[in-house]
Coordinates of C-alpha atoms and ligand atoms in Angstrom, one line a residue:
Chain A
M1 CA 0.0 0.0 0.0
S2 CA 1.7 3.1 -1.1
T3 CA -0.1 5.5 1.2
F4 CA 2.6 8.1 0.9
Q5 CA 3.7 7.6 -2.6
G6 CA 1.1 10.2 -3.8
I7 CA 3.0 12.9 -2.0
S8 CA 6.3 12.0 -3.6
Y9 CA 6.4 13.7 -6.9
I10 CA 10.1 13.5 -7.3
P11 CA 10.7 9.7 -7.3
S12 CA 9.7 7.4 -10.1
L13 CA 9.7 10.4 -12.4
R14 CA 12.1 10.0 -15.2
S15 CA 11.4 11.9 -18.3
R16 CA 12.0 9.8 -21.4
G17 CA 14.4 12.2 -23.0
G18 CA 12.7 14.9 -25.0
L19 CA 14.2 18.1 -26.4
L20 CA 15.0 19.5 -23.0
R21 CA 17.8 16.9 -22.8
V22 CA 20.0 19.0 -25.0
L23 CA 20.3 21.7 -22.3
D24 CA 22.9 21.7 -19.6
P25 CA 21.4 21.0 -16.2
R26 CA 22.8 24.3 -15.0
T27 CA 20.8 26.2 -17.6
K28 CA 17.7 24.3 -16.5
L29 CA 18.3 25.1 -12.9
L30 CA 19.0 28.8 -13.8
A31 CA 15.7 28.9 -15.7
M32 CA 13.9 27.4 -12.8
A33 CA 15.2 29.8 -10.2
L34 CA 14.9 32.9 -12.5
L35 CA 11.4 32.2 -13.7
S36 CA 10.1 31.2 -10.3
T37 CA 11.3 34.6 -9.0
L38 CA 10.2 36.6 -12.0
I39 CA 6.6 35.4 -11.9
F40 CA 6.3 37.0 -8.5
L41 CA 7.5 40.3 -9.8
T42 CA 4.7 40.9 -12.2
D43 CA 0.9 41.4 -11.8
D44 CA 0.3 41.9 -15.5
L45 CA -2.1 39.2 -16.7
L46 CA -0.7 39.3 -20.2
K47 CA 2.8 38.6 -18.9
I48 CA 1.5 35.9 -16.6
S49 CA -0.1 34.2 -19.6
V50 CA 3.2 34.2 -21.4
F51 CA 4.6 32.3 -18.4
L52 CA 1.9 29.8 -18.8
I53 CA 2.6 29.4 -22.5
L54 CA 6.2 28.9 -21.6
L55 CA 5.2 26.2 -19.1
L56 CA 3.1 24.3 -21.6
L57 CA 5.9 24.5 -24.1
V58 CA 8.4 23.1 -21.6
I59 CA 6.0 20.3 -20.6
A60 CA 5.5 19.4 -24.3
L61 CA 9.3 19.3 -24.8
S62 CA 9.9 17.2 -21.7
K63 CA 7.8 14.2 -22.9
L64 CA 6.5 13.7 -19.3
S65 CA 3.2 11.9 -19.1
I66 CA 0.3 14.4 -18.6
L67 CA -1.3 12.0 -16.1
R68 CA 1.8 12.1 -13.8
I69 CA 1.9 15.9 -14.0
I70 CA -1.7 16.2 -13.0
S71 CA -1.3 13.7 -10.2
S72 CA 1.7 15.6 -8.9
L73 CA -0.6 18.7 -8.6
K74 CA -2.5 16.9 -6.0
A75 CA 0.3 17.4 -3.6
V76 CA 0.0 21.2 -3.8
L77 CA -3.8 21.3 -4.2
F78 CA -4.3 21.9 -0.5
L79 CA -1.9 24.8 -0.5
I80 CA -3.6 26.3 -3.5
L81 CA -7.0 26.0 -1.9
I82 CA -6.0 27.5 1.4
T83 CA -4.2 30.5 -0.1
T84 CA -6.9 31.1 -2.7
I85 CA -9.7 31.0 -0.1
L86 CA -7.8 33.2 2.4
N87 CA -6.7 35.7 -0.1
S88 CA -10.2 36.1 -1.7
F89 CA -11.6 37.2 1.6
M90 CA -8.7 39.1 3.1
V91 CA -7.8 41.6 0.4
E92 CA -9.7 44.8 0.7
G93 CA -11.3 46.5 -2.3
K94 CA -14.5 46.6 -4.3
V95 CA -17.0 44.3 -2.5
I96 CA -18.7 41.8 -4.7
W97 CA -20.4 39.7 -2.1
S98 CA -20.6 39.8 1.7
W99 CA -22.1 37.9 4.6
K100 CA -21.5 38.8 8.2
F101 CA -17.8 39.2 8.6
L102 CA -16.9 37.7 5.3
T103 CA -16.4 40.0 2.3
L104 CA -15.4 38.9 -1.1
T105 CA -13.7 41.6 -3.2
E106 CA -12.8 41.9 -6.8
E107 CA -9.2 42.7 -5.9
G108 CA -9.2 39.6 -3.6
L109 CA -10.4 37.3 -6.3
R110 CA -7.8 38.7 -8.8
F111 CA -5.0 38.4 -6.3
S112 CA -5.8 34.9 -5.3
L113 CA -6.1 33.8 -8.9
L114 CA -2.6 35.2 -9.4
V115 CA -1.2 33.4 -6.4
A116 CA -2.8 30.1 -7.5
I117 CA -1.3 30.5 -11.0
R118 CA 2.1 31.3 -9.5
I119 CA 2.1 28.2 -7.2
I120 CA 1.0 26.0 -10.1
F121 CA 3.6 27.5 -12.4
I122 CA 6.4 27.0 -9.9
S123 CA 5.5 23.5 -8.9
L124 CA 5.0 22.3 -12.4
F125 CA 8.1 24.1 -13.8
S126 CA 10.3 22.7 -11.2
L127 CA 8.8 19.3 -11.6
V128 CA 9.6 19.3 -15.3
V129 CA 13.1 20.6 -14.7
I130 CA 14.0 18.2 -11.9
S131 CA 12.6 15.2 -13.7
N132 CA 14.9 16.2 -16.6
I133 CA 18.0 16.2 -14.6
D134 CA 19.4 12.9 -13.4
Q135 CA 21.2 12.3 -10.1
G136 CA 24.7 12.4 -11.4
E137 CA 24.1 15.5 -13.4
L138 CA 22.5 17.2 -10.4
A139 CA 25.5 16.4 -8.2
T140 CA 27.9 17.7 -10.8
S141 CA 25.9 20.8 -11.5
L142 CA 25.6 21.7 -7.8
R143 CA 29.3 21.1 -7.3
R144 CA 30.2 23.4 -10.2
I145 CA 27.6 26.1 -9.2
F146 CA 29.0 26.3 -5.7
K147 CA 32.6 26.2 -6.7
P148 CA 33.1 30.0 -6.7
L149 CA 32.1 30.0 -3.1
R150 CA 35.4 28.4 -2.3
R151 CA 37.2 31.7 -2.7
V152 CA 35.3 33.0 0.3
G153 CA 36.2 29.9 2.4
V154 CA 33.0 27.9 2.0
I155 CA 33.6 24.2 1.5
S156 CA 31.6 24.2 -1.6
D157 CA 31.8 20.5 -2.4
D158 CA 30.4 19.4 1.0
F159 CA 27.7 21.9 0.5
A160 CA 26.8 20.6 -2.9
L161 CA 27.0 17.0 -1.7
G162 CA 24.7 17.8 1.2
L163 CA 22.1 19.3 -1.1
T164 CA 22.3 16.4 -3.5
I165 CA 21.9 13.9 -0.7
A166 CA 19.0 15.9 0.7
I167 CA 17.2 15.8 -2.6
R168 CA 18.0 12.1 -3.1
F169 CA 16.6 11.3 0.4
I170 CA 13.1 12.6 -0.2
P171 CA 11.8 9.4 -1.9
V172 CA 13.8 7.3 0.6
L173 CA 12.2 9.0 3.5
L174 CA 8.8 8.6 2.0
S175 CA 9.1 4.9 1.5
E176 CA 10.5 4.6 5.1
L177 CA 7.4 6.5 6.3
D178 CA 5.3 4.0 4.4
R179 CA 7.1 1.0 6.0
I180 CA 6.8 2.3 9.5
Y181 CA 3.2 3.2 9.1
T182 CA 2.4 -0.3 7.9
A183 CA 4.5 -1.8 10.7
Q184 CA 2.3 0.0 13.2
L185 CA -0.9 -1.0 11.5
A186 CA 0.3 -4.6 11.5
K187 CA 0.1 -4.6 15.3
G188 CA -3.7 -4.8 14.8
I189 CA -4.4 -1.1 15.2
E190 CA -7.5 0.1 13.4
L191 CA -6.7 3.6 12.6
E192 CA -10.2 4.4 11.3
R193 CA -11.8 3.5 14.6
L194 CA -9.5 5.5 16.9
S195 CA -10.7 8.6 18.7
F196 CA -9.1 11.9 17.7
R197 CA -6.7 11.8 20.7
K198 CA -5.6 8.3 20.0
K199 CA -5.1 9.2 16.3
V200 CA -2.7 11.9 17.5
D201 CA -0.9 9.3 19.6
F202 CA -0.7 7.0 16.6
W203 CA 0.9 9.6 14.4
I204 CA 3.4 10.5 17.1
S205 CA 4.2 6.8 17.5
I206 CA 5.1 6.9 13.8
M207 CA 7.2 10.0 13.9
V208 CA 9.5 8.7 16.6
P209 CA 10.8 5.7 14.6
M210 CA 10.8 7.9 11.5
I211 CA 13.2 10.3 13.1
K212 CA 15.3 7.6 14.6
T213 CA 15.8 5.6 11.4
T214 CA 16.5 8.9 9.5
L215 CA 19.3 9.7 11.9
K216 CA 20.5 6.2 11.6
R217 CA 20.5 6.3 7.9
A218 CA 22.4 9.6 7.9
E219 CA 25.0 8.0 10.1
D220 CA 25.3 4.9 7.9
L221 CA 25.6 7.1 4.8
A222 CA 28.4 9.1 6.3
L223 CA 30.1 5.9 7.2
A224 CA 29.6 4.4 3.8
L225 CA 31.0 7.6 2.1
E226 CA 34.1 7.3 4.3
M227 CA 34.5 3.6 3.7
R228 CA 34.5 4.2 0.0
G229 CA 37.1 6.9 0.3
Y230 CA 35.2 10.0 -0.4
Y231 CA 37.6 13.0 -0.1
E232 CA 36.9 16.4 -1.4
E233 CA 40.3 17.0 -2.9
T234 CA 40.6 13.8 -4.9
R235 CA 37.1 13.2 -6.1
G236 CA 36.1 13.6 -9.7
D237 CA 32.7 13.6 -11.4
L238 CA 30.9 10.6 -12.6
T239 CA 28.8 12.6 -15.0
D240 CA 30.3 15.3 -17.1
I241 CA 28.3 18.3 -18.1
S242 CA 29.1 21.1 -20.6
F243 CA 27.5 24.0 -22.2
S244 CA 26.4 23.9 -25.8
A245 CA 25.0 26.4 -28.4
W246 CA 21.6 25.4 -27.2
D247 CA 22.4 26.7 -23.7
L248 CA 23.6 30.0 -25.1
I249 CA 20.3 30.4 -27.0
A250 CA 18.3 29.5 -23.9
I251 CA 20.2 31.9 -21.8
Y252 CA 19.8 34.8 -24.3
F253 CA 16.1 34.0 -24.4
L254 CA 15.9 34.0 -20.6
L255 CA 17.7 37.4 -20.5
A256 CA 15.4 38.9 -23.1
F257 CA 12.4 37.5 -21.3
T258 CA 13.5 38.9 -18.0
L259 CA 14.0 42.4 -19.5
W260 CA 10.6 42.2 -21.1
V261 CA 8.9 41.2 -17.9
Q262 CA 10.7 43.8 -15.9
L263 CA 10.8 46.8 -18.3
G264 CA 8.4 46.0 -21.1
Chain B
M1 CA -11.9 -27.1 16.8
R2 CA -12.3 -24.7 14.0
T3 CA -12.9 -21.1 14.9
W4 CA -12.2 -19.4 11.6
R5 CA -10.7 -20.0 8.2
I6 CA -9.1 -17.8 5.6
L7 CA -10.1 -18.4 2.0
L8 CA -8.1 -17.2 -0.9
K9 CA -9.6 -17.5 -4.4
N10 CA -7.6 -17.0 -7.6
L11 CA -5.8 -14.3 -5.9
G12 CA -3.3 -12.0 -7.7
L13 CA -1.4 -9.0 -6.5
A14 CA 0.4 -6.4 -8.6
F15 CA 2.2 -3.3 -7.5
T16 CA 2.0 -0.1 -9.4
D17 CA 4.5 -1.3 -12.0
G18 CA 1.8 -3.8 -13.1
L19 CA 3.9 -7.0 -12.6
E20 CA 2.1 -9.6 -10.6
V21 CA 4.1 -10.4 -7.5
L22 CA 1.6 -13.0 -6.4
R23 CA -0.5 -14.9 -8.8
D24 CA -3.2 -17.6 -9.1
I25 CA -3.3 -18.3 -5.4
S26 CA -6.1 -20.5 -4.1
L27 CA -5.7 -21.7 -0.6
E28 CA -7.5 -22.4 2.6
I29 CA -5.7 -21.4 5.9
L30 CA -6.8 -23.0 9.1
P31 CA -6.0 -22.3 12.8
D32 CA -5.2 -25.9 13.5
N33 CA -2.0 -26.0 11.4
I34 CA 1.3 -24.3 11.8
Y35 CA 2.5 -23.3 8.3
A36 CA 6.0 -22.8 7.2
L37 CA 6.3 -20.4 4.2
V38 CA 9.4 -21.1 2.2
G39 CA 10.8 -19.9 -1.1
P40 CA 13.7 -18.0 -2.6
N41 CA 14.5 -14.4 -1.8
G42 CA 12.1 -12.1 -3.6
S43 CA 9.5 -14.9 -4.3
G44 CA 6.8 -13.0 -2.4
K45 CA 6.7 -14.2 1.2
T46 CA 6.6 -10.8 2.8
T47 CA 4.1 -9.6 0.3
F48 CA 1.9 -12.6 1.0
M49 CA 2.0 -12.0 4.7
K50 CA 1.1 -8.3 4.3
L51 CA -1.9 -9.5 2.3
L52 CA -3.0 -11.8 5.2
A53 CA -2.6 -8.9 7.6
G54 CA -4.9 -6.8 5.5
I55 CA -2.1 -4.3 4.7
L56 CA -2.1 -5.0 1.0
K57 CA -5.3 -5.7 -1.0
P58 CA -5.3 -8.2 -3.9
T59 CA -5.6 -6.8 -7.3
R60 CA -7.3 -9.9 -8.5
G61 CA -9.4 -12.6 -6.9
S62 CA -10.4 -12.5 -3.3
I63 CA -9.3 -13.1 0.3
E64 CA -11.5 -13.3 3.3
M65 CA -11.4 -14.5 6.9
L66 CA -14.7 -16.1 8.0
D67 CA -15.7 -17.1 11.5
E68 CA -17.6 -20.4 12.2
D69 CA -20.9 -18.7 11.1
E70 CA -19.3 -17.7 7.8
I71 CA -19.3 -14.0 8.9
P72 CA -16.3 -12.1 7.6
L73 CA -13.8 -10.9 10.2
N74 CA -11.6 -7.8 10.0
M75 CA -8.2 -9.1 9.1
R76 CA -6.5 -5.9 9.9
R77 CA -7.4 -6.5 13.5
E78 CA -7.4 -10.3 13.8
V79 CA -4.1 -11.0 12.0
L80 CA -0.8 -9.7 13.3
L81 CA 2.3 -9.5 11.3
S82 CA 5.8 -9.1 12.7
F83 CA 8.2 -7.6 10.2
Q84 CA 11.7 -8.8 9.3
N85 CA 13.3 -5.5 10.5
P86 CA 12.7 -4.8 14.2
D87 CA 13.6 -1.1 14.0
I88 CA 10.5 0.0 12.1
S89 CA 8.2 -1.5 14.7
F90 CA 9.3 0.4 17.8
S91 CA 7.8 3.8 18.4
H92 CA 9.2 4.4 21.9
L93 CA 12.5 4.3 23.5
T94 CA 11.8 1.3 25.7
L95 CA 9.8 -1.9 25.4
R96 CA 7.6 -1.0 28.3
R97 CA 6.6 2.3 26.8
D98 CA 6.1 0.7 23.4
L99 CA 3.9 -2.1 24.8
M100 CA 1.8 0.4 26.8
E101 CA 1.3 2.5 23.7
V102 CA 0.2 -0.5 21.5
F103 CA -2.2 -1.8 24.1
N104 CA -3.6 1.7 24.5
L105 CA -4.1 2.1 20.8
R106 CA -5.8 -1.3 20.5
G107 CA -7.9 -0.4 23.5
E108 CA -6.9 -3.5 25.5
R109 CA -5.5 -4.0 29.0
L110 CA -2.0 -5.1 29.7
E111 CA -2.8 -7.3 32.7
D112 CA -0.3 -10.2 33.0
I113 CA 2.0 -8.9 30.3
W114 CA 5.1 -8.5 32.4
A115 CA 4.8 -12.0 33.8
R116 CA 4.4 -13.5 30.3
L117 CA 7.5 -11.6 29.2
A118 CA 9.4 -13.3 32.0
D119 CA 8.0 -16.6 30.8
L120 CA 9.4 -15.9 27.4
G121 CA 12.8 -15.6 29.1
I122 CA 13.2 -11.8 28.8
P123 CA 15.1 -10.5 31.9
P124 CA 13.0 -7.8 33.7
E125 CA 15.8 -5.2 33.2
Y126 CA 15.4 -5.4 29.4
V127 CA 11.9 -4.0 29.7
D128 CA 13.3 -0.6 30.5
R129 CA 16.5 -0.8 28.6
E130 CA 16.9 1.9 25.9
L131 CA 16.3 0.0 22.6
D132 CA 19.0 1.9 20.8
T133 CA 21.7 0.6 23.0
L134 CA 20.8 -3.0 22.3
S135 CA 22.3 -5.3 19.7
Y136 CA 20.4 -6.1 16.5
G137 CA 19.5 -9.6 17.8
W138 CA 18.1 -8.2 21.0
R139 CA 16.0 -5.6 19.3
K140 CA 14.6 -8.4 17.1
I141 CA 13.8 -10.5 20.2
L142 CA 12.1 -7.6 21.9
S143 CA 10.1 -6.6 18.9
L144 CA 9.0 -10.2 18.4
S145 CA 7.9 -10.4 22.0
E146 CA 5.4 -7.7 21.4
Y147 CA 3.6 -9.7 18.7
L148 CA 3.7 -12.8 20.8
L149 CA 2.0 -11.1 23.6
L150 CA -0.7 -9.4 21.6
P151 CA -4.0 -11.4 21.3
S152 CA -4.7 -12.4 17.8
K153 CA -6.4 -15.1 15.7
L154 CA -3.5 -15.5 13.3
L155 CA 0.1 -14.6 13.9
C156 CA 2.3 -14.1 10.9
L157 CA 6.0 -14.0 11.6
D158 CA 8.3 -12.9 8.8
E159 CA 11.6 -14.6 9.3
P160 CA 11.2 -14.5 13.1
T161 CA 14.5 -16.2 13.9
A162 CA 16.7 -14.6 11.3
N163 CA 19.5 -12.8 13.3
L164 CA 18.6 -14.8 16.5
D165 CA 21.1 -17.2 18.0
L166 CA 19.9 -20.8 18.2
L167 CA 19.0 -20.7 21.9
W168 CA 16.8 -17.6 21.4
S169 CA 15.2 -19.2 18.4
M170 CA 14.3 -22.1 20.6
R171 CA 13.0 -19.9 23.4
I172 CA 10.7 -18.0 20.9
W173 CA 9.4 -21.2 19.5
G174 CA 9.0 -22.8 22.9
F175 CA 7.0 -19.8 24.1
L176 CA 4.7 -19.9 21.0
F177 CA 4.1 -23.6 21.4
R178 CA 3.2 -23.2 25.1
E179 CA 0.8 -20.3 24.2
R180 CA -0.8 -22.5 21.6
A181 CA -1.4 -25.2 24.1
K182 CA -3.4 -22.6 26.1
R183 CA -5.4 -21.0 23.3
V184 CA -6.0 -21.6 19.7
F185 CA -4.4 -19.3 17.2
G186 CA -3.1 -19.8 13.7
L187 CA 0.6 -19.5 13.0
I188 CA 2.4 -18.8 9.7
F189 CA 6.1 -18.2 9.6
S190 CA 8.5 -17.7 6.8
T191 CA 12.0 -19.0 7.1
H192 CA 15.2 -19.9 5.2
R193 CA 16.3 -22.4 7.9
P194 CA 15.7 -26.0 6.8
E195 CA 15.4 -27.4 10.3
E196 CA 12.5 -25.1 11.0
L197 CA 10.4 -27.0 8.4
L198 CA 10.3 -29.8 11.0
I199 CA 8.1 -27.8 13.5
A200 CA 5.5 -27.0 10.9
D201 CA 2.4 -29.1 10.1
R202 CA 2.1 -27.9 6.5
I203 CA 4.5 -26.2 4.1
L204 CA 3.5 -23.3 1.9
Y205 CA 6.0 -23.4 -0.9
I206 CA 6.2 -20.2 -2.9
D207 CA 8.0 -19.7 -6.1
R208 CA 7.8 -16.5 -8.2
G209 CA 4.5 -15.6 -6.6
R210 CA 2.8 -18.9 -6.9
I211 CA 2.0 -20.7 -3.7
K212 CA 1.4 -24.4 -3.3
E213 CA 0.4 -26.1 0.0
V214 CA 2.5 -29.3 0.2
S215 CA 3.4 -31.9 2.7
H216 CA 6.9 -32.5 4.0
R217 CA 7.3 -35.5 1.7
D218 CA 6.2 -33.5 -1.3
L219 CA 9.2 -31.3 -0.9
L220 CA 11.4 -34.1 -2.0
A221 CA 9.8 -34.2 -5.3
I222 CA 10.0 -30.4 -6.0
N223 CA 12.6 -29.8 -8.7
N224 CA 13.9 -26.5 -7.6
D225 CA 17.4 -25.4 -6.6
Y226 CA 16.3 -23.4 -3.6
I227 CA 14.6 -26.5 -2.1
K228 CA 17.4 -28.8 -3.1
A229 CA 19.8 -26.6 -1.3
M230 CA 17.8 -27.1 1.9
L231 CA 17.8 -30.9 1.5
T232 CA 20.9 -32.2 3.1
P233 CA 21.1 -36.0 3.1
Q234 CA 19.9 -36.0 6.7
M235 CA 17.0 -33.6 6.0
A236 CA 16.0 -35.7 2.9
N237 CA 16.1 -38.8 5.1
I238 CA 13.8 -37.2 7.8
L239 CA 11.4 -35.9 5.2
A240 CA 11.3 -39.3 3.4
N241 CA 10.1 -40.9 6.6
W242 CA 7.9 -38.0 7.7
D243 CA 5.0 -38.5 10.0
T244 CA 2.9 -35.7 11.3
S245 CA 3.5 -36.8 14.9
L246 CA 7.2 -35.8 14.4
A247 CA 6.4 -32.1 14.3
E248 CA 4.3 -32.5 17.5
E249 CA 7.1 -34.4 19.2
L250 CA 9.6 -31.8 18.3
R251 CA 7.4 -29.0 19.5
Y252 CA 6.7 -30.7 22.7
F253 CA 10.4 -31.2 23.2
I254 CA 11.2 -27.5 22.5
S255 CA 8.4 -26.2 24.8
E256 CA 9.6 -28.4 27.7
A257 CA 13.2 -27.6 27.2
T258 CA 12.7 -23.9 27.2
E259 CA 10.1 -23.6 30.0
G260 CA 11.3 -21.7 33.0
D261 CA 14.5 -21.1 31.2
K262 CA 15.8 -17.6 32.0
A263 CA 18.3 -15.6 30.0
Ligands
LIG301 N1 6.4 -1.8 -3.1 C1 6.8 -2.6 -4.0 N2 6.7 -2.2 -5.3 C2 7.1 -3.0 -6.3 N3 7.5 -4.3 -6.2 C3 7.6 -4.7 -4.9 C4 7.2 -3.9 -3.8 N4 7.5 -4.7 -2.7 C5 7.9 -5.9 -3.1 N5 8.0 -5.9 -4.4 C6 8.5 -7.1 -5.2 O1 7.8 -8.2 -4.9 C7 8.6 -9.4 -5.0 C8 8.4 -10.1 -3.7 O2 9.0 -9.4 -2.6 P1 8.9 -10.0 -1.1 O3 9.5 -8.9 -0.2 O4 7.5 -10.4 -0.9 O5 9.9 -11.2 -1.2 P2 10.3 -12.2 -0.1 O6 9.9 -13.6 -0.5 O7 9.8 -11.8 1.2 O8 11.9 -12.2 -0.1 P3 13.0 -12.3 1.1 O9 13.2 -13.8 1.3 O10 14.2 -11.7 0.5 O11 12.5 -11.6 2.3 C9 10.0 -8.9 -5.2 O12 10.3 -9.1 -6.6 C10 9.9 -7.4 -4.9 O13 10.8 -6.7 -5.8
LIG302 MG1 10.7 -11.1 3.0

C-alpha cells in the first residue's frame, strides 16, 4: 500500500528524453530559479499568460506523461485551496459579495487567482526541470555552481554534496514512512476507529521511529562515504556536463524574457 | 476445533508497475495448522503476509477470513504481522513504553504482560533498557515479543528467527508452542532455515509468486534449486520418513526444554 507515494512527486519520475535533454542542467536550474522569482515580480495578466505558455511548451518538450503531471498537482492542491480562499476574503477593495464578517472583493479574487497560478507554475516548472536532470548531473551541477564560493572559504563540495543527498533522500524517507506506518498497522491497530486523541498518539508513534531511522541512515551514509574513500580533494565527477550552443540560445532567451517582464 | 478460516480464491497482486508479484493463489488457511512459508529471496513471502494482515489488498481474486458462522472478520485487527526488520516497529525508547502504547491504541488491558514476558525468558531489566543501546538480535527479540503477547487469531511471523542465536530461536518457538497449548491461534512463519520446516504441520511453498500447499514428503519431489539446497542428506532422510507426529514431538520437546529457562 503506497499511502505516501502520492506525496512524492520526485521519485519514479524519469522523463524519457525529449528536447529538454540537450540543455545543460545548470541552464535548467537557472531557468527554474529565474522564472520562479520573476513570476512573483509581475501582476500583469498578459505577462503571466506568457509564463503559462512557456510552461506548456516546456511540458511538451519534456515528454512527461500528462497524467503524472496532473497527479503531482494533488500534492500542492491543499496549499492552493487554502491560499486562494484566504486571499479572496482578506484583500480589501470593491466588494462583490458579503455575509456577516466575510467579504469577497474583486481585488481579492484577482489576487488569489494570481497566487494560485504562481504556485501551479512554480511546482510544475520545477517538476519538469527536476525530472529532466538525473542524479549524477545534479550532483555535478551543484558542485560546479557552488565552486566559486570556495574563494570565500566555504567548503563548496560538501555543501553541494549535502544538497544532493537531501534531494536524493526525499523518496527514501517517504518509503521509510510508508514502511513504519504499515508496521504499526500490522500490530492490529484500526486507525479508522481510533478517537481523535488516539489518532494523534498514533501519528506521534510513527514520527519517533521515523526520526530515529532517519538519523541512523544519515550516520550509515556518512560511514559508507568514508569507507568508500570520499575525499573532497581527490574526487572527480561521474557525469560530465558542458554548455552547448543550445544553452547559449536558452540563456539569451531568458535574458530577453527577464528584460521584457521587468521593463516592457 | 475450527474457529475461523481464511479463503483465498484465484488471488493475484500487482504493485504499481503492473507486474504480478503474487498470482493464481487458491488456498485455505486454518488455525489448526502451523504453516512454514518457504521460497527463494524475492519470491513474495513478505508480500503474501502483508496481504494476510490486510495491509495490502489483492488486485485480482479475493481473500476473506470467515468465522464459524461464515461471517467475515476484520483481518486488519485479527491478523498480526511481525516484520523482518525490528527497527521499524518500535515507536518508543523502551519496550515498556512501546507495549503500553500499543495496548492503549488497541484499547486493551496489559494485565499479566510482564509475567508473560518473563515466561518468554526476557530478563526484567530489558523491559526498561533503551532499545537503541541493544544489539540487533536483542532488538529483534524484543520486537518479536510484542507480537507474541498481543492477542490475535492468526500470527504471521516474517523470518522471526533470522538474526537470532539458536538458543533464542528455541525460546521463541517454545513460548509460542506453550501459548498455543493454552489458546487456539493460527501461525504462519517464513524461514530460510531447513530445520524449521520440521516444526510445521504444513508447508507453503512459494516460487515467483505462486503458492502451493505441500506436505513434507512432497518437498522431496520439488525440482527447484532453492529447495534442493535445503535438503541435506539428513534432511532428505527425515522428510522421506515424515509423519505428522514428528512435528508434534519436536514442538513438545522445545516447549519443555525452554520452559522456566531464564536468559
Ligand atoms: N512496493 C513494491 N513495489 C514493487 N515491487 C515490490 C514492492 N514490494 C515488493 N516488491 C517485489 O515483490 C517481490 C516479492 O517481494 P517480497 O519482499 O515479498 O519477497 P520475499 O519472498 O519476502 O523475499 P525475502 O526472502 O528476500 O524476504 C519482489 O520481486 C519485490 O521486488
Ligand atoms: Mg521477505
